[in-house]
Each structure stands twice: as C-alpha cells, then as structure tokens.
C-alpha cells in the first residue's frame, strides 16, 4: 500500500572530515558560466538570471515540454515565503477532514534529529507510524469523501502548478494528489504514480548514502482506489535558503561552495557524474544531480536539505519512457558515473553532453542484457517458494524496475 522513504544504514564515522570541510568552506558560487548578464545578491553569491525574459506560466507550456517543468520550481512545496515585519501572521486554519490525531508540529524535527544520529530504531518507527497514520486518514478522506477534484476548493492552496497534481499543506504535511490533468500529462495514471514513487525512492537513496550532513523530508507515496498521493513533512526552508540547484527551470542557478562539497560526496556514493546543464534562458553551469533538485541550508538549524529529488537518477532514453528512471541499485553498480540529466532538455547538448547520454544508454542496455537475465536466473532458482514480495525484492535488489515484467525493456 505504501512506499516509504526509509532505508537501513551503516556506520558513518568516516564522514567527520567531510562535515568539517562543509562547515568551514565559505558560501560562494563556483563554476558558473553565464551566457547572459546576471546579478549578484547581497551576500556576494551569484544568481544567474536572464534579465529580459519574463516569468512564464507553467500551465501554458506545450505538452512536449513536460519534462522541462518536472522541476516545478515555482510550486515546490518547501519554498514558502517568510513573513515580513509588516505582515500580520496568517491565522492557523483548523484541521479539515477526519483527522482524529493532529500531527505534532515537531514531527519533522524529531525525524531530522534521528537522521542526525542515524537512529532507525523504535523512536524512528514511532515517528514513521504517526506520519503514516495521519497521511492514511487524509488519503481515505480525499478519495472517499471530497473526491480528488474537490481538493482545490476544500483546502487552502499553498502551491500552484500543473505538473504535480493538486497540492496543499495540512498540519505540517505537504500533499500532492494525482488529478486527471496529471494523468493525461504523463500518459496514464500508472505512469503518473511512478513520478511520486521516484521521489520517495530518491529520498531513500539519499538517506542510504550515509551522509548525516544531508537531510531529506520524511515522505511516502500512497495508492488508494487507483489514486496516488505523495506526502512529505514541510521543511524549515525558504527561497532565501537556496544554496544549490534551480527552483525555476534554470533561470536562477546556485552552486554555493559548501553545498557543492556535500553534493560531490553524495554523487560519488550514488555513482552520479558532474555534468553541464543549460537552463531555460540558456544559462550554463556544472552540477552534481539534476538541475531542478534544490539544496537548502536552513537558517533555523543549519542543516542541508535536498528537495524535489524526482529526477536524481537518469531516465530511460526512449521518449515513451522519459518519466521512468533507473533504480539506484543499478546506477551504483554501473561501470561509469551517470548524469542525472541524461536525455533531458537540461543537458548541455555538446560533445560532453552527448557522451553523458551514451553512458546512460549503455547502462540501460546493460540492464537489458545482464541485469534482467540475472534476475530471471535468481527467480528460477527459488522454485515453488516464490511469492510476490520475494519477486519484488529480487528484482529491486538487482536494479530491475518492476515494469519489465510487462515487457518494459527489449530482450
């Protein structure tokens, strides 16, 4: 029923040097190559912006440009505008729906504190259970009582945009609810649901990299009566805390040095490559990870958060599979590092970019020729004791996507 963004981890004592490096490195931008005039912020870091191009309306993009607004920059759930001294605080709204247990406002902090010390024992299970129970009640309420299309009128909308369905925040949890527009956008409801699974899976892979200085929200995907819903805890970050990546299709790109140090270490552990990207307005720089994944240094507690991680792992090359991504198990074992932006319109289409695409294509070909046959041999060896959960475990442990069972890859 649920995909949970959790994974077991091992000892992380070897990270002390990395933490020292990240804390002592100054926050300055590096390796940015603007093709158009940009500007500098008050803290001395560069925000790359094309000064003469107005903000586009994401809802007006051509369907063929869907993969460009996978980033969902303006409607990312975590970049909430902070209140100013001149504004009156927003009056909290009472819980809406059959939420018998109001989620503790410190739930995210409890989860992040446990991530700091890599404690995945009973305390973590309690936090996860509270989160799961609250989301479960909300999912049933949405599907059975108000209907998916009723979300926009029933809940106060905190974020807008077409790419991720209907979005709202309730009791410290951000929800993305698949709607009919999202299903049409990605072709089928099943494919649209995979987008939510990809973000949960990427968050789990980031935690599994054993870097206590990198944090992600507690997140999960639920599917109920053919409706998929993504939920995650709201993080203490804003548009002013952005230190890495882009929130708006590459109109602004940040690569602060302290964030870059952490991203380089994460990329090394996940076998992801440094690569050139080109933003919406032609701005070019080198990044680890996808252009539209955001890295934030929280002003509240100094943690480094990664959000919008859906495209962390490379997609398949075929246009019909552009929303299907290699699993982290297969990416880690490939012979060469892979670009997160392979086959996307963010990839710089020069000789190096084409080489990055070929490397990712080789990984997909190896999966078809080596990974899947290995899965078949292992499954055959199980015999009559093969169950559905065991089948899933064998496929995933070998880096194979479940959709291959229905002929998703050439043989």
Short mmCIF file of C-alpha atoms in Angstrom, two decimals:
data_model
loop_
_atom_site.label_atom_id
_atom_site.label_comp_id
_atom_site.label_asym_id
_atom_site.label_seq_id
_atom_site.Cartn_x
_atom_site.Cartn_y
_atom_site.Cartn_z
CA UNK A 1 0.00 0.00 0.00
CA UNK A 2 2.77 2.41 0.85
CA UNK A 3 6.24 3.19 -0.47
CA UNK A 4 8.18 4.60 2.48
CA UNK A 5 11.28 6.74 2.16
CA UNK A 6 13.36 4.83 4.67
CA UNK A 7 16.34 2.54 4.38
CA UNK A 8 18.78 0.85 6.71
CA UNK A 9 22.17 2.50 7.08
CA UNK A 10 25.56 1.61 8.47
CA UNK A 11 28.26 3.40 10.46
CA UNK A 12 29.11 6.90 9.27
CA UNK A 13 32.16 7.74 11.35
CA UNK A 14 34.26 8.29 8.21
CA UNK A 15 32.29 11.48 7.46
CA UNK A 16 33.92 13.66 10.09
CA UNK A 17 36.36 15.18 7.61
CA UNK A 18 33.55 15.91 5.17
CA UNK A 19 31.49 17.66 7.85
CA UNK A 20 34.49 19.78 8.81
CA UNK A 21 35.06 20.71 5.17
CA UNK A 22 31.45 21.65 4.58
CA UNK A 23 31.24 23.76 7.73
CA UNK A 24 34.49 25.65 7.09
CA UNK A 25 34.00 26.33 3.39
CA UNK A 26 32.76 29.78 2.51
CA UNK A 27 29.43 30.15 0.75
CA UNK A 28 30.45 31.34 -2.69
CA UNK A 29 29.34 30.30 -6.13
CA UNK A 30 31.68 28.29 -8.33
CA UNK A 31 31.99 27.05 -11.89
CA UNK A 32 29.11 29.11 -13.24
CA UNK A 33 29.29 30.11 -16.87
CA UNK A 34 26.55 32.62 -17.68
CA UNK A 35 25.71 33.17 -21.29
CA UNK A 36 23.70 36.25 -20.47
CA UNK A 37 24.06 39.06 -17.98
CA UNK A 38 23.37 38.11 -14.38
CA UNK A 39 23.45 39.78 -10.98
CA UNK A 40 24.92 39.41 -7.51
CA UNK A 41 22.95 39.13 -4.28
CA UNK A 42 23.78 40.95 -1.07
CA UNK A 43 25.76 38.02 0.34
CA UNK A 44 28.10 38.06 -2.66
CA UNK A 45 26.76 34.93 -4.30
CA UNK A 46 25.68 34.97 -7.90
CA UNK A 47 22.12 34.40 -9.04
CA UNK A 48 22.17 33.69 -12.74
CA UNK A 49 19.16 35.36 -14.29
CA UNK A 50 18.28 36.40 -17.80
CA UNK A 51 17.22 39.95 -17.10
CA UNK A 52 14.95 40.46 -20.12
CA UNK A 53 12.85 37.28 -20.07
CA UNK A 54 9.61 37.41 -18.06
CA UNK A 55 8.45 34.52 -15.90
CA UNK A 56 6.49 32.04 -17.97
CA UNK A 57 3.24 30.46 -16.97
CA UNK A 58 3.91 26.80 -16.31
CA UNK A 59 0.32 25.95 -17.10
CA UNK A 60 0.84 27.32 -20.62
CA UNK A 61 3.73 25.04 -21.58
CA UNK A 62 3.38 22.83 -24.59
CA UNK A 63 2.76 19.16 -23.67
CA UNK A 64 6.04 18.25 -25.39
CA UNK A 65 7.86 20.34 -22.78
CA UNK A 66 6.53 18.33 -19.85
CA UNK A 67 9.97 17.13 -18.80
CA UNK A 68 11.11 20.75 -18.56
CA UNK A 69 8.71 21.60 -15.77
CA UNK A 70 9.27 18.37 -13.86
CA UNK A 71 11.27 20.80 -11.70
CA UNK A 72 8.03 22.57 -10.72
CA UNK A 73 10.15 25.43 -9.49
CA UNK A 74 7.53 28.00 -8.51
CA UNK A 75 5.32 25.36 -6.91
CA UNK A 76 7.94 23.45 -4.99
CA UNK A 77 6.26 22.76 -1.64
CA UNK A 78 9.11 23.72 0.62
CA UNK A 79 10.00 27.23 -0.54
CA UNK A 80 7.42 29.13 1.46
CA UNK A 81 7.79 32.89 1.60
CA UNK A 82 8.78 34.04 5.11
CA UNK A 83 6.63 36.61 6.85
CA UNK A 84 7.88 40.18 6.96
CA UNK A 85 7.59 42.54 9.90
CA UNK A 86 4.88 44.49 8.09
CA UNK A 87 2.67 41.45 7.55
CA UNK A 88 0.33 40.02 10.12
CA UNK A 89 0.86 36.33 10.84
CA UNK A 90 -1.52 34.09 8.99
CA UNK A 91 -4.32 32.79 11.18
CA UNK A 92 -3.92 29.00 11.52
CA UNK A 93 -6.76 27.08 9.95
CA UNK A 94 -8.46 24.30 11.93
CA UNK A 95 -7.92 20.73 10.71
CA UNK A 96 -10.19 19.80 7.83
CA UNK A 97 -11.34 16.24 7.35
CA UNK A 98 -11.48 13.26 9.69
CA UNK A 99 -8.05 13.78 11.25
CA UNK A 100 -8.51 12.29 14.71
CA UNK A 101 -4.87 12.86 15.64
CA UNK A 102 -3.35 16.24 14.85
CA UNK A 103 0.24 15.80 13.76
CA UNK A 104 2.82 17.10 16.23
CA UNK A 105 4.39 20.30 14.91
CA UNK A 106 7.79 18.97 15.92
CA UNK A 107 7.42 15.74 13.93
CA UNK A 108 9.80 16.89 11.23
CA UNK A 109 12.34 17.99 13.83
CA UNK A 110 12.09 14.62 15.56
CA UNK A 111 12.69 12.87 12.26
CA UNK A 112 15.63 15.10 11.32
CA UNK A 113 17.22 14.71 14.77
CA UNK A 114 17.06 10.94 14.43
CA UNK A 115 18.62 11.26 10.97
CA UNK A 116 21.46 13.29 12.51
CA UNK A 117 22.44 10.32 14.67
CA UNK A 118 21.25 7.64 12.21
CA UNK A 119 18.87 6.15 14.76
CA UNK A 120 16.47 3.87 12.88
CA UNK A 121 15.22 2.05 15.96
CA UNK A 122 11.95 2.27 17.94
CA UNK A 123 11.98 6.08 18.13
CA UNK A 124 12.13 6.34 14.34
CA UNK A 125 9.39 3.74 13.98
CA UNK A 126 7.15 5.80 16.25
CA UNK A 127 7.70 8.92 14.14
CA UNK A 128 7.05 7.00 10.94
CA UNK A 129 3.89 5.41 12.35
CA UNK A 130 2.48 8.80 13.37
CA UNK A 131 3.24 10.20 9.93
CA UNK A 132 1.78 7.16 8.16
CA UNK A 133 -1.40 7.14 10.25
CA UNK A 134 -2.05 10.84 9.62
CA UNK A 135 -1.47 10.52 5.88
CA UNK A 136 -3.63 7.40 5.69
CA UNK A 137 -6.61 9.21 7.20
CA UNK A 138 -6.13 12.09 4.79
CA UNK A 139 -5.87 9.79 1.75
CA UNK A 140 -9.11 7.98 2.61
CA UNK A 141 -10.86 11.29 3.29
CA UNK A 142 -9.78 12.76 -0.05
CA UNK A 143 -10.73 9.75 -2.16
CA UNK A 144 -13.93 8.68 -0.37
CA UNK A 145 -15.39 11.96 0.91
CA UNK A 146 -14.45 15.00 -1.16
CA UNK A 147 -13.03 13.47 -4.34
CA UNK A 148 -9.71 14.31 -5.97
CA UNK A 149 -11.05 17.26 -7.93
CA UNK A 150 -12.57 18.67 -4.73
CA UNK A 151 -9.15 19.18 -3.13
CA UNK A 152 -8.65 22.63 -4.67
CA UNK A 153 -11.84 24.01 -3.11
CA UNK A 154 -11.67 22.16 0.22
CA UNK A 155 -8.11 23.02 1.26
CA UNK A 156 -6.25 26.30 1.23
CA UNK A 157 -3.76 26.06 -1.63
CA UNK A 158 -0.17 26.88 -0.75
CA UNK A 159 1.39 25.96 -4.09
CA UNK A 160 0.24 26.06 -7.68
CA UNK A 161 1.17 24.30 -10.91
CA UNK A 162 0.06 21.56 -13.22
CA UNK A 163 2.94 19.09 -13.10
CA UNK A 164 2.40 17.53 -9.67
CA UNK A 165 -1.38 17.39 -9.36
CA UNK A 166 -3.45 19.19 -6.71
CA UNK A 167 -1.25 20.45 -3.88
CA UNK A 168 -1.96 21.64 -0.37
CA UNK A 169 -0.41 21.78 3.12
CA UNK A 170 -2.26 20.50 6.17
CA UNK A 171 -0.94 20.12 9.73
CA UNK A 172 2.71 20.32 8.73
CA UNK A 173 2.40 17.85 5.85
CA UNK A 174 2.58 18.73 2.17
CA UNK A 175 0.37 16.68 -0.17
CA UNK A 176 0.41 16.20 -3.94
CA UNK A 177 -2.73 14.47 -5.20
CA UNK A 178 -2.86 12.95 -8.66
CA UNK A 179 -5.62 14.51 -10.74
CA UNK A 180 -6.94 13.93 -14.26
CA UNK A 181 -4.69 16.62 -15.74
CA UNK A 182 -1.60 14.96 -14.27
CA UNK A 183 -2.69 11.55 -15.56
CA UNK A 184 -3.14 12.95 -19.08
CA UNK A 185 0.19 14.72 -18.88
CA UNK A 186 2.15 11.57 -18.14
CA UNK A 187 0.05 9.31 -20.37
CA UNK A 188 -1.55 7.03 -17.80
CA UNK A 189 -2.44 7.08 -14.11
CA UNK A 190 0.12 4.35 -13.51
CA UNK A 191 2.92 6.41 -15.08
CA UNK A 192 1.87 9.48 -13.12
CA UNK A 193 2.01 7.45 -9.92
CA UNK A 194 5.57 6.41 -10.78
CA UNK A 195 6.60 10.06 -10.54
CA UNK A 196 5.67 10.05 -6.85
CA UNK A 197 7.47 6.72 -6.36
CA UNK A 198 10.62 8.13 -7.96
CA UNK A 199 10.80 10.97 -5.44
CA UNK A 200 10.28 8.64 -2.48
CA UNK A 201 12.89 6.25 -3.86
CA UNK A 202 15.39 9.08 -4.41
CA UNK A 203 14.91 10.32 -0.84
CA UNK A 204 15.57 6.81 0.44
CA UNK A 205 18.73 6.57 -1.67
CA UNK A 206 19.99 9.88 -0.28
CA UNK A 207 19.47 8.62 3.27
CA UNK A 208 21.08 5.32 2.34
CA UNK A 209 24.22 7.16 1.22
CA UNK A 210 25.07 7.56 4.93
CA UNK A 211 25.76 11.28 4.93
CA UNK A 212 24.38 12.69 8.21
CA UNK A 213 25.01 16.24 6.98
CA UNK A 214 22.46 15.82 4.15
CA UNK A 215 18.77 15.68 5.03
CA UNK A 216 15.52 14.98 3.19
CA UNK A 217 11.88 15.26 4.27
CA UNK A 218 10.04 12.28 5.68
CA UNK A 219 7.98 11.20 2.67
CA UNK A 220 5.73 8.48 1.36
CA UNK A 221 3.51 7.57 -1.57
CA UNK A 222 0.07 6.06 -1.04
CA UNK A 223 -2.18 4.47 -3.66
CA UNK A 224 -5.84 4.05 -2.77
CA UNK A 225 -8.58 3.12 -5.25
CA UNK A 226 -6.24 3.84 -8.18
CA UNK A 227 -5.43 7.32 -6.85
CA UNK A 228 -1.81 8.06 -5.96
CA UNK A 229 -0.88 10.67 -3.36
CA UNK A 230 2.55 11.93 -2.31
CA UNK A 231 3.10 13.30 1.20
CA UNK A 232 6.12 14.81 2.93
CA UNK A 233 6.90 16.85 6.01
CA UNK A 234 7.27 20.60 5.49
CA UNK A 235 10.86 21.75 5.97
CA UNK A 236 12.14 24.97 7.64
CA UNK A 237 13.50 26.46 4.41
CA UNK A 238 12.52 29.28 2.05
CA UNK A 239 13.53 30.76 -1.27
CA UNK A 240 16.25 32.68 0.60
CA UNK A 241 17.96 29.48 1.81
CA UNK A 242 18.61 28.05 -1.68
CA UNK A 243 22.28 27.07 -1.99
CA UNK A 244 22.32 24.57 -4.85
CA UNK A 245 20.31 23.87 -7.99
CA UNK A 246 17.46 25.82 -9.52
CA UNK A 247 13.87 26.49 -8.38
CA UNK A 248 12.67 27.80 -11.75
CA UNK A 249 13.91 25.77 -14.72
CA UNK A 250 17.37 27.29 -14.64
CA UNK A 251 16.51 30.98 -14.66
CA UNK A 252 18.33 31.11 -11.30
CA UNK A 253 21.10 28.57 -10.62
CA UNK A 254 23.02 28.41 -7.36
CA UNK A 255 26.18 26.44 -6.63
CA UNK A 256 27.49 27.61 -3.27
CA UNK A 257 30.77 26.01 -2.34
CA UNK A 258 29.66 24.40 0.93
CA UNK A 259 26.70 22.80 -0.85
CA UNK A 260 28.92 21.71 -3.71
CA UNK A 261 31.23 19.85 -1.32
CA UNK A 262 28.29 17.87 0.04
CA UNK A 263 26.81 17.22 -3.40
CA UNK A 264 30.15 15.97 -4.70
CA UNK A 265 30.35 13.43 -1.88
CA UNK A 266 26.74 12.34 -2.40
CA UNK A 267 27.25 11.97 -6.14
CA UNK A 268 30.32 9.83 -5.55
CA UNK A 269 28.37 7.45 -3.33
CA UNK A 270 25.46 7.20 -5.77
CA UNK A 271 27.71 6.99 -8.88
CA UNK A 272 26.39 10.22 -10.38
CA UNK A 273 28.55 12.46 -12.55
CA UNK A 274 29.36 16.15 -12.69
CA UNK A 275 27.81 17.48 -15.89
CA UNK A 276 26.98 20.66 -17.77
CA UNK A 277 23.37 21.83 -17.71
CA UNK A 278 21.59 24.53 -19.68
CA UNK A 279 18.78 26.42 -18.01
CA UNK A 280 15.57 27.74 -19.52
CA UNK A 281 17.21 31.00 -20.59
CA UNK A 282 20.42 29.44 -21.90
CA UNK A 283 22.41 29.80 -18.68
CA UNK A 284 25.10 27.12 -18.36
CA UNK A 285 26.92 25.66 -15.35
CA UNK A 286 28.15 22.32 -14.00
CA UNK A 287 26.18 20.43 -11.37
CA UNK A 288 26.03 17.18 -9.48
CA UNK A 289 22.49 15.84 -9.58
CA UNK A 290 19.57 17.19 -11.62
CA UNK A 291 19.21 20.89 -12.34
CA UNK A 292 15.78 21.05 -10.72
CA UNK A 293 16.71 19.39 -7.42
CA UNK A 294 17.15 22.07 -4.76
CA UNK A 295 19.68 22.16 -1.94
CA UNK A 296 18.95 24.46 1.02
CA UNK A 297 20.93 25.46 4.11
CA UNK A 298 18.25 26.03 6.74
CA UNK A 299 18.57 29.24 8.72
CA UNK A 300 16.68 27.60 11.59
CA UNK A 301 19.09 24.78 12.43
CA UNK A 302 21.85 24.84 9.83
CA UNK A 303 21.02 21.53 8.16
CA UNK A 304 21.45 20.98 4.43
CA UNK A 305 18.17 19.79 2.87
CA UNK A 306 17.56 18.30 -0.56
CA UNK A 307 14.07 18.57 -2.06
CA UNK A 308 12.44 17.87 -5.44
CA UNK A 309 14.63 14.80 -5.96
CA UNK A 310 12.38 13.01 -8.50
CA UNK A 311 14.98 13.13 -11.30
CA UNK A 312 18.00 12.22 -9.18
CA UNK A 313 18.64 9.09 -11.25
CA UNK A 314 18.82 9.04 -15.08
CA UNK A 315 15.73 8.40 -17.13
CA UNK A 316 15.42 5.82 -19.89
CA UNK A 317 16.32 7.14 -23.36
CA UNK A 318 13.08 6.38 -25.23
CA UNK A 319 10.65 9.31 -25.35
CA UNK A 320 7.88 6.98 -24.21
CA UNK A 321 9.92 6.20 -21.07
CA UNK A 322 11.14 9.70 -20.21
CA UNK A 323 9.39 9.54 -16.84
CA UNK A 324 10.87 6.14 -15.95
CA UNK A 325 14.15 6.23 -14.06
CA UNK A 326 16.97 3.80 -13.42
CA UNK A 327 16.91 2.39 -9.92
CA UNK A 328 19.68 3.43 -7.51
CA UNK A 329 20.84 -0.20 -7.18
CA UNK A 330 21.66 -0.36 -10.90
CA UNK A 331 23.06 3.17 -11.09
CA UNK A 332 25.51 2.47 -8.26
CA UNK A 333 26.91 -0.65 -9.91
CA UNK A 334 27.37 0.75 -13.41
CA UNK A 335 30.91 0.92 -14.72
CA UNK A 336 30.94 4.73 -15.04
CA UNK A 337 29.19 7.61 -13.24
CA UNK A 338 25.86 8.63 -14.80
CA UNK A 339 24.35 12.06 -15.35
CA UNK A 340 21.06 12.79 -13.60
CA UNK A 341 20.05 15.00 -16.53
CA UNK A 342 20.81 12.44 -19.25
CA UNK A 343 18.25 12.61 -22.11
CA UNK A 344 16.59 15.69 -20.58
CA UNK A 345 16.37 19.12 -22.18
CA UNK A 346 18.51 20.44 -19.33
CA UNK A 347 21.55 18.51 -20.58
CA UNK A 348 24.05 20.68 -22.43
CA UNK A 349 23.96 19.28 -25.97
CA UNK A 350 27.66 19.48 -26.77
CA UNK A 351 30.19 16.70 -27.22
CA UNK A 352 30.47 16.09 -23.49
CA UNK A 353 26.69 16.03 -23.10
CA UNK A 354 26.31 13.53 -25.92
CA UNK A 355 28.95 11.35 -24.26
CA UNK A 356 26.98 11.51 -21.00
CA UNK A 357 23.85 10.39 -22.87
CA UNK A 358 25.73 7.46 -24.40
CA UNK A 359 26.97 6.39 -20.97
CA UNK A 360 23.41 6.40 -19.62
CA UNK A 361 22.20 4.49 -22.70
CA UNK A 362 24.89 1.89 -22.05
CA UNK A 363 23.57 1.47 -18.51
CA UNK A 364 20.07 0.78 -19.85
CA UNK A 365 21.46 -1.70 -22.38
CA UNK A 366 23.43 -3.49 -19.67
CA UNK A 367 20.26 -3.74 -17.61
CA UNK A 368 18.53 -5.49 -20.51
CA UNK A 369 21.42 -7.81 -21.36
CA UNK A 370 22.87 -8.55 -17.92
CA UNK A 371 20.67 -7.35 -15.09
CA UNK A 372 17.36 -8.84 -16.20
CA UNK A 373 18.79 -12.26 -17.15
CA UNK A 374 20.43 -12.36 -13.70
CA UNK A 375 17.02 -11.66 -12.15
CA UNK A 376 15.46 -14.45 -14.22
CA UNK A 377 18.07 -16.97 -13.09
CA UNK A 378 17.61 -15.98 -9.45
CA UNK A 379 13.83 -16.18 -9.71
CA UNK A 380 14.03 -19.59 -11.37
CA UNK A 381 16.18 -20.85 -8.54
CA UNK A 382 13.56 -20.03 -5.93
CA UNK A 383 11.07 -22.54 -7.31
CA UNK A 384 7.69 -23.05 -5.66
CA UNK A 385 8.63 -20.83 -2.73
CA UNK A 386 8.45 -17.70 -4.90
CA UNK A 387 6.00 -15.11 -3.55
CA UNK A 388 5.09 -11.67 -4.86
CA UNK A 389 7.07 -9.82 -2.13
CA UNK A 390 10.11 -12.02 -2.76
CA UNK A 391 9.83 -11.40 -6.51
CA UNK A 392 9.83 -7.64 -5.90
CA UNK A 393 12.81 -7.93 -3.56
CA UNK A 394 14.84 -9.92 -6.11
CA UNK A 395 14.04 -7.52 -8.95
CA UNK A 396 14.82 -4.40 -6.95
CA UNK A 397 17.98 -5.79 -5.36
CA UNK A 398 19.31 -6.45 -8.86
CA UNK A 399 18.38 -2.94 -10.00
CA UNK A 400 15.48 -4.02 -12.22
CA UNK A 401 12.27 -1.98 -12.47
CA UNK A 402 9.01 -3.80 -11.85
CA UNK A 403 7.58 -2.66 -15.17
CA UNK A 404 9.93 -5.02 -17.01
CA UNK A 405 7.56 -7.83 -16.00
CA UNK A 406 5.12 -6.34 -18.51
CA UNK A 407 7.69 -6.05 -21.27
CA UNK A 408 9.06 -2.62 -20.48
CA UNK A 409 12.54 -3.34 -21.85
CA UNK A 410 13.79 -5.07 -25.02
CA UNK A 411 15.21 -8.56 -24.58
#
